[in-house]
Amino acid sequence: MSRVQQVTVLGATGSIGLSTLDVIARHPERYQAFALSGFTRLVELQALCVKHRPRYAVVADAAAGEALQAALQQVGLPTRVLVGEGGLCEVAAHPEVDAVMAAIVGAAGLKPTLAAVEAGKKVLLANKEALVMSGDLFIQAVRRSGAVLLPIDSEHNAIFQCLPGDYARGLGAVGVRRILLTASGGPFRETPLAELEQVSPEQACAHPNWSMGRKISVDSASMMNKGLELIEACWLFDARPSQVEVVIHPQSVIHSLVDYVDGSVLAQLGNPDMRTPIAHALAWPQRIDSGVAPLDLFAVARLDFQRPDEQRFPCLRLARQAAEAGGSAPALLNAANEVAVAAFLERRIRFPEIARIIDEVLNLAPVAAVENLDAVLVADARARVLAGEWLSRHGL
Ligand SMILES: NC(=O)c1ccc[n+]([C@@H]2O[C@H](COP(=O)([O-])OP(=O)(O)OC[C@H]3O[C@@H](n4cnc5c(N)ncnc54)[C@H](OP(=O)(O)O)[C@@H]3O)[C@@H](O)[C@H]2O)c1
């Protein structure tokens, strides 16, 4: 590789953003942070700018932008501060950018991620919600622009690594029978069902194997994360929902598997550390050091597997339903989930009510065809209104 690759990190202050910057800093001869974005953690963003010296930083609004610009000028940094969704889209699509890490959480990441796709960038996709919401529109934009889409979710990155290079010909054409999507089962895999009514946000965020942001941690506890990943897998690998089977694997060492028609099952293994899929996607098709310790199979000793229990994890059933319904159903599911998870994190609802809210939204909102981005945004807004009505009806 001759030239240093310019990388925009959307969501730099988050868990994936920090892991990305850790990998970038290990390879200064290959990568340079071009732009970093933050939202609420502005002190952290300032420190990241001092360390990585990006050309641009992006924050939510003008007041935050002025404060950060002044602070950076004071320490002699030439970093230019941009604001809002426009700023995010600008650094995602900037002509000098080679790769974009899409690691903003939730629907807020949709437009900047699409901007990177439409500009034909190498897009490292952590923001699964963007693909879940916009599905076919997203994939069509990738095809049109020639963007290179590389999955960062450890499961999809594993599947990508286990598939042959020409999998875009179709799973059937390359001899794939099924995709086996592994799930840890989260912190409540064995909690008595009656106790789930009382669990706290802290318990939900205490994931046994992974250290992640709060929203995805709650999604992992409810297994909505796996549901979103099921939908994501269908779009990334052109699979039908029935071709994706979820397998609980509590050790999180096998990150997913591909089952071929000849009986071969290929798996990708590694320590549960997101720097592995990040390094894989950054360097693809080459390999670079990620800083992750080698896997010690003797310490792992055993690998267990269980079938998921949909009574315990109704969100998984709801996500499969939305995947099968298609159209705007995944966008409705995602938005209802975002509202419900935020309410749970604010201690306004109990954990099992997350699934109840989503269920009600999916029952009330009609599923429509999604022909353009406006249709996605209409579905997203409708689901947020309906979820809000559930909260108001319950005095919340
Ligand atoms: N963490 C993991 O191991 C993991 C694994 C696979 C996939 N993912 C996916 O990666 C994405 C990020 O996850 P994470 O765990 O890194 O989350 P996180 O730690 O909560 O970080 C989220 C990032 O998004 C920014 N952000 C939040 N709301 C925003 C808004 N409205 N507008 C602009 N920026 C906003 C945050 O800024 P501030 O922090 O400054 O507020 C932060 O930089 C999610 O889609 C998640 O599903 C994560």
Coordinates of C-alpha atoms and ligand atoms in Angstrom, one line a residue:
M1 CA 0.0 0.0 0.0
S2 CA 1.5 3.3 -1.1
R3 CA -0.7 6.1 0.4
V4 CA -1.9 6.6 4.0
Q5 CA -5.7 5.9 3.9
Q6 CA -7.9 8.7 5.2
V7 CA -10.6 7.3 7.6
T8 CA -13.7 9.1 8.8
V9 CA -14.9 7.7 12.2
L10 CA -18.6 8.5 12.7
G11 CA -19.3 7.9 16.4
A12 CA -15.7 8.2 17.4
T13 CA -16.5 8.7 21.1
G14 CA -18.4 5.4 21.3
S15 CA -17.2 1.9 22.0
I16 CA -16.7 1.0 18.3
G17 CA -15.3 4.4 17.5
L18 CA -12.6 4.1 20.3
S19 CA -11.7 0.5 19.2
T20 CA -11.4 1.8 15.6
L21 CA -9.0 4.6 16.7
D22 CA -7.0 2.1 18.7
V23 CA -6.5 0.0 15.5
I24 CA -5.7 3.1 13.4
A25 CA -3.1 4.3 16.0
R26 CA -1.3 0.9 15.7
H27 CA -0.8 1.5 11.9
P28 CA 0.1 5.2 11.3
E29 CA 1.9 4.2 8.1
R30 CA -1.4 2.9 6.8
Y31 CA -4.2 5.0 8.3
Q32 CA -4.9 8.5 9.4
A33 CA -8.1 9.7 11.2
F34 CA -9.6 12.3 8.7
A35 CA -12.7 13.2 10.7
L36 CA -14.1 12.3 14.1
S37 CA -17.7 12.8 15.3
G38 CA -19.2 12.9 18.8
F39 CA -22.5 13.9 20.2
T40 CA -22.7 14.3 24.0
R41 CA -19.1 13.3 25.0
L42 CA -17.4 16.5 23.9
V43 CA -14.6 16.5 26.4
E44 CA -13.6 13.0 25.1
L45 CA -14.0 14.2 21.5
Q46 CA -11.6 17.1 22.2
A47 CA -9.0 14.6 23.7
L48 CA -9.4 12.4 20.7
C49 CA -8.8 15.3 18.4
V50 CA -5.6 16.2 20.3
K51 CA -4.4 12.6 20.1
H52 CA -5.4 11.8 16.4
R53 CA -5.2 15.3 14.9
P54 CA -8.1 14.9 12.4
R55 CA -8.8 17.4 9.6
Y56 CA -12.4 17.7 10.8
A57 CA -14.5 17.1 14.0
V58 CA -18.3 17.0 13.9
V59 CA -20.6 17.8 16.8
A60 CA -24.4 18.1 17.2
D61 CA -25.0 21.9 17.1
A62 CA -23.6 25.3 16.7
A63 CA -23.0 26.0 20.4
A64 CA -21.1 22.8 20.9
G65 CA -19.2 23.5 17.7
E66 CA -18.1 27.0 18.7
A67 CA -16.9 25.7 22.1
L68 CA -14.9 22.8 20.6
Q69 CA -13.5 25.0 17.9
A70 CA -12.2 27.5 20.5
A71 CA -10.8 24.8 22.7
L72 CA -8.9 23.2 19.7
Q73 CA -7.6 26.6 18.6
Q74 CA -6.3 27.2 22.1
V75 CA -4.1 24.1 21.9
G76 CA -3.0 25.0 18.4
L77 CA -4.9 22.4 16.5
P78 CA -6.0 23.2 12.9
T79 CA -9.0 20.8 13.1
R80 CA -12.1 22.4 11.6
V81 CA -15.3 21.8 13.5
L82 CA -18.5 21.1 11.5
V83 CA -22.0 20.7 13.0
G84 CA -25.1 18.6 12.6
E85 CA -26.3 16.0 10.1
G86 CA -24.9 18.1 7.3
G87 CA -21.5 18.1 8.8
L88 CA -21.6 14.3 9.3
C89 CA -22.7 13.8 5.7
E90 CA -19.9 16.1 4.5
V91 CA -17.1 14.2 6.2
A92 CA -18.7 10.9 5.2
A93 CA -18.7 11.8 1.5
H94 CA -15.5 14.0 1.4
P95 CA -13.5 13.4 -1.8
E96 CA -10.3 12.8 0.2
V97 CA -11.8 10.1 2.4
D98 CA -11.0 6.5 1.6
A99 CA -13.0 4.7 4.3
V100 CA -15.8 5.5 6.7
M101 CA -16.5 3.7 9.9
A102 CA -20.3 4.0 10.4
A103 CA -20.5 3.7 14.2
I104 CA -23.2 6.2 15.2
V105 CA -25.8 4.3 17.2
G106 CA -29.4 4.0 15.9
A107 CA -31.4 5.8 13.2
A108 CA -29.3 9.0 13.7
G109 CA -26.6 7.2 11.6
L110 CA -28.8 6.6 8.6
K111 CA -28.2 9.7 6.5
P112 CA -24.4 10.0 7.1
T113 CA -24.0 6.2 6.4
L114 CA -26.0 6.6 3.2
A115 CA -23.9 9.6 2.3
A116 CA -20.7 7.5 2.5
V117 CA -22.4 4.7 0.5
E118 CA -23.6 7.1 -2.2
A119 CA -20.1 8.6 -2.5
G120 CA -18.7 5.1 -3.2
K121 CA -16.6 4.9 -0.1
K122 CA -15.3 1.8 1.6
V123 CA -18.0 1.6 4.3
L124 CA -17.3 -0.3 7.5
L125 CA -20.8 -0.9 8.8
A126 CA -21.3 -1.1 12.5
N127 CA -24.5 1.0 12.5
K128 CA -26.8 -2.0 11.8
E129 CA -29.9 0.1 12.4
A130 CA -29.2 2.1 9.2
L131 CA -29.3 -1.1 7.1
V132 CA -32.2 -2.6 9.0
M133 CA -34.3 0.6 8.4
S134 CA -33.5 1.2 4.7
G135 CA -32.7 -2.4 3.5
D136 CA -33.2 -2.6 -0.2
L137 CA -32.6 1.2 -0.7
F138 CA -29.2 0.8 1.0
I139 CA -28.1 -2.2 -1.0
Q140 CA -29.2 -0.6 -4.3
A141 CA -27.2 2.5 -3.4
V142 CA -24.1 0.3 -2.7
R143 CA -24.6 -1.4 -6.1
R144 CA -25.1 1.9 -7.9
S145 CA -22.1 3.7 -6.4
G146 CA -19.7 0.8 -6.3
A147 CA -19.1 1.4 -2.5
V148 CA -17.3 -1.5 -0.8
L149 CA -19.5 -2.6 2.2
L150 CA -17.7 -4.5 4.9
P151 CA -19.6 -5.7 8.0
I152 CA -18.3 -4.8 11.4
D153 CA -20.8 -6.7 13.6
S154 CA -18.6 -9.6 14.7
E155 CA -21.2 -12.1 13.4
H156 CA -21.5 -10.7 9.9
N157 CA -17.8 -10.2 9.7
A158 CA -17.4 -13.8 10.6
I159 CA -20.0 -14.9 8.0
F160 CA -18.2 -12.7 5.4
Q161 CA -15.0 -14.4 6.2
C162 CA -16.6 -17.9 5.9
L163 CA -18.3 -17.2 2.6
P164 CA -16.5 -17.6 -0.8
G165 CA -15.4 -14.4 -2.5
D166 CA -18.1 -14.8 -5.1
Y167 CA -21.1 -15.1 -2.7
A168 CA -22.8 -12.3 -4.4
R169 CA -23.8 -14.8 -7.1
G170 CA -26.3 -16.1 -4.6
L171 CA -26.1 -18.3 -1.5
G172 CA -27.6 -21.3 -3.5
A173 CA -25.1 -20.8 -6.3
V174 CA -22.1 -21.0 -4.0
G175 CA -23.5 -24.1 -2.1
V176 CA -24.6 -22.4 1.1
R177 CA -27.4 -24.2 2.9
R178 CA -27.8 -21.9 6.0
I179 CA -26.2 -19.1 7.9
L180 CA -25.8 -19.9 11.6
L181 CA -25.8 -16.6 13.6
T182 CA -24.4 -17.0 17.1
A183 CA -25.7 -15.1 20.1
S184 CA -24.3 -15.0 23.6
G185 CA -27.8 -15.0 25.1
G186 CA -26.8 -11.9 27.1
P187 CA -26.9 -11.4 30.8
F188 CA -30.5 -12.8 31.2
R189 CA -30.0 -16.1 29.5
E190 CA -30.7 -18.0 32.7
T191 CA -32.5 -15.4 34.8
P192 CA -35.9 -16.8 36.0
L193 CA -38.6 -15.3 33.8
A194 CA -40.5 -13.7 36.7
E195 CA -37.4 -11.8 37.7
L196 CA -37.1 -10.1 34.3
E197 CA -39.9 -7.7 35.5
Q198 CA -37.4 -6.3 38.1
V199 CA -34.1 -6.1 36.2
S200 CA -32.3 -2.8 36.1
P201 CA -30.6 -1.0 33.3
E202 CA -27.2 -1.7 35.0
Q203 CA -27.9 -5.4 35.0
A204 CA -29.0 -5.3 31.4
C205 CA -25.9 -3.4 30.4
A206 CA -23.6 -5.9 32.2
H207 CA -22.9 -8.1 29.2
P208 CA -21.0 -11.3 30.2
N209 CA -18.6 -11.2 27.2
W210 CA -18.6 -7.9 25.4
S211 CA -18.1 -4.3 26.4
M212 CA -20.4 -2.1 24.3
G213 CA -22.6 1.0 24.3
R214 CA -25.7 1.1 26.4
K215 CA -28.3 0.8 23.6
I216 CA -26.7 -2.3 22.0
S217 CA -26.1 -3.8 25.5
V218 CA -29.9 -3.6 26.2
D219 CA -30.6 -5.0 22.7
S220 CA -28.3 -7.9 23.5
A221 CA -30.1 -8.6 26.8
S222 CA -33.5 -8.6 25.0
M223 CA -32.0 -10.4 21.9
M224 CA -33.4 -7.6 19.7
N225 CA -29.7 -7.2 18.8
K226 CA -29.8 -10.7 17.3
G227 CA -33.2 -9.9 15.6
L228 CA -31.7 -6.7 14.0
E229 CA -28.7 -8.8 13.0
L230 CA -30.9 -11.4 11.4
I231 CA -32.4 -8.7 9.2
E232 CA -28.9 -7.3 8.6
A233 CA -27.7 -10.7 7.5
C234 CA -30.6 -11.1 5.0
W235 CA -29.6 -7.8 3.3
L236 CA -25.8 -8.3 3.4
F237 CA -25.9 -11.8 2.1
D238 CA -29.1 -11.8 0.1
A239 CA -30.6 -14.5 2.4
R240 CA -34.2 -15.3 3.2
P241 CA -35.0 -15.1 6.9
S242 CA -35.6 -18.9 6.9
Q243 CA -31.9 -19.4 5.8
V244 CA -30.7 -17.7 9.0
E245 CA -30.7 -19.7 12.1
V246 CA -29.9 -18.2 15.5
V247 CA -27.8 -20.3 17.8
I248 CA -27.0 -19.4 21.4
H249 CA -23.4 -19.9 22.1
P250 CA -22.6 -18.5 25.6
Q251 CA -18.8 -18.3 25.3
S252 CA -18.9 -15.8 22.3
V253 CA -15.8 -17.5 20.8
I254 CA -17.4 -18.7 17.6
H255 CA -18.7 -15.5 16.0
S256 CA -20.9 -17.2 13.4
L257 CA -20.9 -20.1 10.9
V258 CA -21.8 -21.0 7.4
D259 CA -23.3 -24.4 6.6
Y260 CA -22.6 -25.8 3.1
V261 CA -24.6 -28.3 1.1
D262 CA -21.8 -30.9 1.3
G263 CA -22.0 -30.9 5.1
S264 CA -19.0 -28.6 5.7
V265 CA -19.6 -26.0 8.3
L266 CA -17.1 -23.1 8.4
A267 CA -16.8 -21.0 11.5
Q268 CA -14.7 -18.0 12.5
L269 CA -13.4 -17.9 16.0
G270 CA -11.6 -15.3 18.1
N271 CA -11.6 -13.6 21.4
P272 CA -14.6 -11.3 21.9
D273 CA -12.9 -8.0 21.0
M274 CA -14.3 -5.8 18.3
R275 CA -10.8 -4.8 17.2
T276 CA -10.7 -8.1 15.2
P277 CA -13.5 -7.4 12.8
I278 CA -12.5 -3.7 12.7
A279 CA -8.9 -4.6 11.7
H280 CA -10.2 -7.2 9.3
A281 CA -12.5 -4.7 7.5
L282 CA -10.0 -1.8 7.6
A283 CA -7.2 -3.9 5.9
W284 CA -9.4 -6.2 3.8
P285 CA -8.3 -8.1 1.7
Q286 CA -5.1 -7.9 3.7
R287 CA -4.6 -8.8 7.4
I288 CA -3.1 -6.5 10.0
D289 CA -2.4 -6.7 13.8
S290 CA -5.4 -5.7 15.8
G291 CA -3.9 -5.7 19.2
V292 CA -6.2 -8.6 20.2
A293 CA -4.6 -11.5 22.2
P294 CA -4.3 -14.8 20.4
L295 CA -7.2 -17.2 21.1
D296 CA -6.2 -19.7 23.8
L297 CA -8.4 -22.8 23.1
F298 CA -7.1 -24.5 26.2
A299 CA -8.4 -21.7 28.3
V300 CA -11.7 -21.7 26.4
A301 CA -11.9 -25.5 26.9
R302 CA -15.5 -25.9 25.8
L303 CA -18.0 -24.5 23.4
D304 CA -21.8 -24.8 24.2
F305 CA -24.8 -24.3 22.0
Q306 CA -28.5 -23.9 22.7
R307 CA -31.7 -23.1 20.8
P308 CA -33.1 -19.7 21.7
D309 CA -36.3 -19.6 23.8
E310 CA -38.7 -17.2 22.2
Q311 CA -40.8 -16.9 25.3
R312 CA -37.8 -15.6 27.1
F313 CA -36.7 -13.5 24.1
P314 CA -39.9 -12.3 22.4
C315 CA -37.9 -9.5 20.6
L316 CA -36.3 -12.2 18.5
R317 CA -39.7 -13.5 17.3
L318 CA -40.9 -9.9 16.6
A319 CA -37.7 -9.2 14.5
R320 CA -38.2 -12.4 12.5
Q321 CA -41.8 -11.4 11.9
A322 CA -40.7 -8.0 10.6
A323 CA -38.0 -9.6 8.4
E324 CA -40.6 -11.8 6.9
A325 CA -43.2 -9.0 6.4
G326 CA -40.5 -6.8 4.7
G327 CA -41.4 -3.3 3.4
S328 CA -41.5 -0.8 6.2
A329 CA -41.8 -3.4 9.0
P330 CA -38.1 -3.5 9.9
A331 CA -38.0 0.4 10.1
L332 CA -41.1 0.2 12.4
L333 CA -39.5 -2.4 14.6
N334 CA -36.2 -0.5 14.8
A335 CA -37.9 2.8 15.8
A336 CA -40.2 1.2 18.3
N337 CA -37.2 -0.5 19.8
E338 CA -35.2 2.7 20.0
V339 CA -38.0 4.5 21.9
A340 CA -38.6 1.5 24.2
V341 CA -34.9 1.0 25.0
A342 CA -34.4 4.7 25.8
A343 CA -37.5 4.5 28.1
F344 CA -36.0 1.5 29.8
L345 CA -32.6 3.2 30.2
E346 CA -34.4 6.2 31.8
R347 CA -36.2 3.7 34.2
R348 CA -39.6 4.7 32.8
I349 CA -40.6 1.1 31.8
R350 CA -39.7 -2.4 32.9
F351 CA -37.5 -4.7 30.8
P352 CA -40.3 -6.9 29.4
E353 CA -42.3 -3.9 28.4
I354 CA -39.7 -3.2 25.6
A355 CA -41.1 -6.2 23.7
R356 CA -44.7 -5.2 24.6
I357 CA -44.3 -1.8 23.1
I358 CA -42.7 -3.1 19.9
D359 CA -45.5 -5.7 19.6
E360 CA -48.2 -3.1 19.8
V361 CA -46.4 -0.8 17.3
L362 CA -46.1 -3.6 14.8
N363 CA -49.8 -4.5 15.3
L364 CA -51.0 -0.9 14.9
A365 CA -48.8 0.5 12.1
P366 CA -49.6 -0.7 8.6
V367 CA -46.6 -2.1 6.7
A368 CA -46.0 -0.1 3.5
A369 CA -43.7 -0.5 0.5
V370 CA -40.4 1.4 0.9
E371 CA -39.6 3.0 -2.4
N372 CA -37.5 6.0 -1.2
L373 CA -35.9 7.4 1.9
D374 CA -39.0 9.5 2.7
A375 CA -41.0 6.3 3.1
V376 CA -38.4 5.0 5.6
L377 CA -38.5 8.2 7.6
V378 CA -42.3 8.2 7.6
A379 CA -42.4 4.7 9.0
D380 CA -39.7 5.6 11.6
A381 CA -41.7 8.7 12.7
R382 CA -45.0 6.7 12.8
A383 CA -43.5 4.1 15.1
R384 CA -42.0 6.7 17.4
V385 CA -45.5 8.3 17.7
L386 CA -47.2 5.0 18.5
A387 CA -44.5 4.0 21.0
G388 CA -44.9 7.4 22.6
E389 CA -48.6 6.9 22.8
W390 CA -48.0 3.6 24.6
L391 CA -45.9 5.4 27.1
S392 CA -48.5 8.2 27.6
R393 CA -51.3 5.7 28.0
H394 CA -49.3 4.1 30.8
G395 CA -48.7 7.6 32.4
L396 CA -45.1 7.7 31.4
Ligands
LIG1 N1 -20.1 -1.9 20.7 C1 -20.0 -3.0 20.0 O1 -19.3 -4.0 20.4 C2 -20.8 -3.2 18.8 C3 -20.7 -4.4 18.0 C4 -21.4 -4.5 16.8 C5 -22.1 -3.4 16.3 N2 -22.2 -2.3 17.1 C6 -23.1 -1.2 16.5 O2 -22.2 0.0 16.4 C7 -23.0 1.1 16.7 C8 -22.3 1.9 17.8 O3 -22.3 1.1 19.0 P1 -21.5 1.5 20.2 O4 -21.5 0.3 21.1 O5 -20.2 2.0 19.8 O6 -22.4 2.7 20.8 P2 -21.9 3.9 21.8 O7 -20.8 3.5 22.6 O8 -23.2 4.3 22.5 O9 -21.5 5.0 20.8 C9 -22.4 5.6 19.9 C10 -21.8 6.8 19.2 O10 -22.8 7.5 18.4 C11 -22.8 8.9 18.8 N3 -24.2 9.3 18.8 C12 -25.2 8.9 19.6 N4 -26.3 9.5 19.3 C13 -26.1 10.3 18.2 C14 -26.8 11.2 17.4 N5 -28.1 11.4 17.6 N6 -26.2 11.9 16.4 C15 -24.9 11.7 16.2 N7 -24.1 10.9 16.9 C16 -24.7 10.2 17.9 C17 -22.2 8.9 20.2 O11 -21.7 10.1 20.6 P3 -21.5 10.5 22.2 O12 -20.9 9.3 22.8 O13 -20.5 11.7 22.1 O14 -22.8 10.9 22.7 C18 -21.1 7.8 20.1 O15 -20.0 8.4 19.4 C19 -24.4 0.7 17.0 O16 -25.2 0.7 15.8 C20 -24.2 -0.8 17.4 O17 -25.4 -1.6 17.2 C21 -21.6 -2.1 18.2

